[in-house]
Amino acid sequence: MELKDTLLKALRKIVPTRTKDSILRYEDIQSEVLKNHKDADLNYLATAYAFGAQHHHGQVRKSGEPYYSHPIAVAHILATNKLDLETVAAGFLHDVVEDCDVSLQELQERFGEGLAQIVDGVTKIGKVRYRDKLDSQAESYRKMILAMSNDLRVLIVKLADRLHNMQTLHHLPREKQIRIATETMDIYVPLAHRVGMSNFKLFLEKLAFLYQEPEVYEEIEKQVNERHNRAKAKIAATEKQIKALLAEHGIKAEVHSRIKSLYSIHKKMKKKKTGLDGIYDYYAFRILTDSVADCYNILGRLHGRWHPIPARIKDFIATPKPNLYQSLHTTLAGSEGQPFEVQIRTHTMHRIAEEGVAAHWTYKQGKLVSLGRDQHSKWLKKLVTEQDPETTSNDYIESIKGELFTEEMLVFTPRGEIKTLKPGATVLDFAYHIHTELGHKTTGARVDGVQVGIRAELKNGQTVEVITSKSQKPTEEWLSFVVTSSARAKIRNWLNSVKKSESIDIGRTLFEKELKKAKVPLKSVTTKTIQEKMKELSFKKVDDFYSAIGLGNLTPRKAALPFIPEELQQKTPSSGEVRESRLRKALNNLTRQSKQQVVVKGQNDILVYLAQCCSPIEGDKITGFITLGKGVAVHRSDCKMLKDPNLDVERLVEVQWGHLDKESVFNTRIVVYTEDRRGMIADVSNAVTASKTNIKDFNARSDDGKHTGIIHLVVEVASLDHLKRLTQTLEKIKGVISVEREN
Ligand code: MN
């Protein structure tokens, strides 16, 4: 038989074929609604039907049927599943926004907020494209769909829509059948399961399985039927024995038996790598009774009559499944050793198992009302203990939502991949999430087609296309608005690496200058010769060596010394030595001052000086470090130098700011990042002077390629407050991007 015929033959058995005479009409839906909602507003329903008919008029489905047959079928599925009036009406109208250009506003005005929101959600989900079978992607899609279903009725309408589309999938080309069936299996079947709607789940799963593997489906169906025909008599006999046992003990209950789903049998056969003969529980008995007490009573009676297989006794009444399924399961060894499974539950539990979330509430005049009574509501109460009985239904939905809806935000790439981000994440966070290099170059994005800046906050479900520029680079300021820690870390890394590479450049220049001064030919000091000396100098890499010089942790003289032949050494004091001696003088000055400025805890006469590397200012948190022969160096507590893993922590001491002279000032280094414009340097230096601050050093350079300027300043400040005021003044200058204190 051809594939197509195999498929159609199997399909005919599970999907009602509608002839011209049995075609669904409005009256069919109305009578279904009336079965469950006796006082339903039929005028509302009929108006919704007519509105849909009018707008879909003239549209045709692939099958050649009028398009409106589809919304009618969806409304019918919803009505037979006992859904409320608004949801059924939404079935009629679920495609009018997408296919007929009806506005949401019009729907809202005519049919109310609730219906409009359902249709809006269904339309949005329709635009989600599933492309990837990766488990994590599939999970993300499911979350995405749930997130769009603010009202769980959105999901129910979507499932009904998918169910009807699956029933009519054979009109589409084979390729599309497989794509849609795969999407159904990966996304919608688990969703239906998650909200406990097993009737939807089983039907969708069966159809998806059939479309995915028609031949396998047919083969399993054939085998199951053959085996069932052979076992029928035995099953009937067992059923009779169960009924007799229950009657004997005066227990009122219904006993049914059924073949399990073909797909679950197929999965088990694949997992156990066996034929159907290896699957003994291909069918199961189901016993429905009135009370929980009866359920346990029945279990006890069955175990008295047949031997239960211990590992297979499951109490889902005491511990419901996450989707709130409740039942007792047991597998009993039959008289001829053939085991059979029995599921025992109350009628209410059964209804919940079949209808899931849809069984739990109904809407009356727009108000959410629980359908549950008696033990049903008792059970709900158990679920949300100590709650007002009036609100249990709401709470139930909230508890489901709580599990389903995550604290995550899901957004799309232009290719339809889903990315999970923290709520509040910005365009820049998104870009860094995709790729570090992309983040560095990001200047903005098109979000759902609208251009926005890097700071724009993203929202669930948006499609984000990042815009980049070659000349873009991260700045300190970016740290102030990104919300994800990974973006923050990536920006920091970049900034640090730039600082490092700058210090390497400076270090190399100073080193080479020093060699020149000592008349050492540069050619004789190759990277290789430097590398050979690295161990001796206790550096791992040449870059670290240069960087140490650039950062001032190693004087150029000391660095160059090992490379200067003895005959050239110490003929003249190097500039480095001159500088060192000048530095010492300055330090001595500071030391004299600082005797009053900084106090070492518990010590009176110890020499104290302010460390040059971080130049602390009165008000900074400070830590002392005993230097050999020089006294106590006072560092800012956050100074890099103190974070050196090789630091001798024994030498750290507590220090405090002492009484300050009115005149005492501190040198501090700041960097001003600016736009490169005429007059910028003058504006900055004027502003510093105007704020009564002395400038000790001033060095400006511009980065031509990037049209930015960097101004390094050494200024005298009296305190941290003084520095803060200065920083604020500078930040107000037009064109100043940021002002930072150098460490
Ligand atoms: Mn549809």
PDB file of C-alpha atoms in Angstrom, residues 474-480 495-496 499 636 668-674 710-715 723 726-728 730-731 736-743:
ATOM      1  CA  PRO A 474      32.927  49.322  25.381  1.00  0.00           C
ATOM      2  CA  THR A 475      33.116  52.108  27.945  1.00  0.00           C
ATOM      3  CA  GLU A 476      32.940  52.143  31.732  1.00  0.00           C
ATOM      4  CA  GLU A 477      29.537  53.707  31.403  1.00  0.00           C
ATOM      5  CA  TRP A 478      28.110  50.495  29.950  1.00  0.00           C
ATOM      6  CA  LEU A 479      28.579  48.893  33.345  1.00  0.00           C
ATOM      7  CA  SER A 480      25.949  51.245  34.719  1.00  0.00           C
ATOM      8  CA  LEU A 495      38.319  47.371  29.876  1.00  0.00           C
ATOM      9  CA  ASN A 496      40.999  45.605  31.898  1.00  0.00           C
ATOM     10  CA  LYS A 499      44.365  48.998  30.422  1.00  0.00           C
ATOM     11  CA  ARG A 636      43.282  52.450  49.446  1.00  0.00           C
ATOM     12  CA  THR A 668      45.145  62.277  43.011  1.00  0.00           C
ATOM     13  CA  ARG A 669      44.987  61.085  39.428  1.00  0.00           C
ATOM     14  CA  ILE A 670      41.824  61.342  37.421  1.00  0.00           C
ATOM     15  CA  VAL A 671      40.954  60.557  33.819  1.00  0.00           C
ATOM     16  CA  VAL A 672      38.404  62.478  31.825  1.00  0.00           C
ATOM     17  CA  TYR A 673      36.940  60.758  28.767  1.00  0.00           C
ATOM     18  CA  THR A 674      35.563  63.281  26.323  1.00  0.00           C
ATOM     19  CA  ILE A 710      41.373  61.228  27.047  1.00  0.00           C
ATOM     20  CA  ILE A 711      42.687  63.724  29.581  1.00  0.00           C
ATOM     21  CA  HIS A 712      44.891  62.538  32.441  1.00  0.00           C
ATOM     22  CA  LEU A 713      45.034  64.934  35.352  1.00  0.00           C
ATOM     23  CA  VAL A 714      46.913  65.011  38.630  1.00  0.00           C
ATOM     24  CA  VAL A 715      45.109  67.375  40.978  1.00  0.00           C
ATOM     25  CA  LEU A 723      37.127  65.101  44.655  1.00  0.00           C
ATOM     26  CA  LEU A 726      35.273  68.228  41.173  1.00  0.00           C
ATOM     27  CA  THR A 727      34.108  65.105  39.368  1.00  0.00           C
ATOM     28  CA  GLN A 728      30.545  66.404  39.255  1.00  0.00           C
ATOM     29  CA  LEU A 730      33.644  68.038  35.141  1.00  0.00           C
ATOM     30  CA  GLU A 731      30.805  65.701  34.249  1.00  0.00           C
ATOM     31  CA  VAL A 736      32.487  64.951  28.763  1.00  0.00           C
ATOM     32  CA  ILE A 737      31.587  61.260  28.644  1.00  0.00           C
ATOM     33  CA  SER A 738      32.886  60.146  32.017  1.00  0.00           C
ATOM     34  CA  VAL A 739      35.285  61.108  34.790  1.00  0.00           C
ATOM     35  CA  GLU A 740      37.122  58.448  36.714  1.00  0.00           C
ATOM     36  CA  ARG A 741      39.626  58.267  39.491  1.00  0.00           C
ATOM     37  CA  GLU A 742      42.624  56.202  38.475  1.00  0.00           C
ATOM     38  CA  ASN A 743      43.726  53.381  40.634  1.00  0.00           C
TER      39      ASN A 743
END
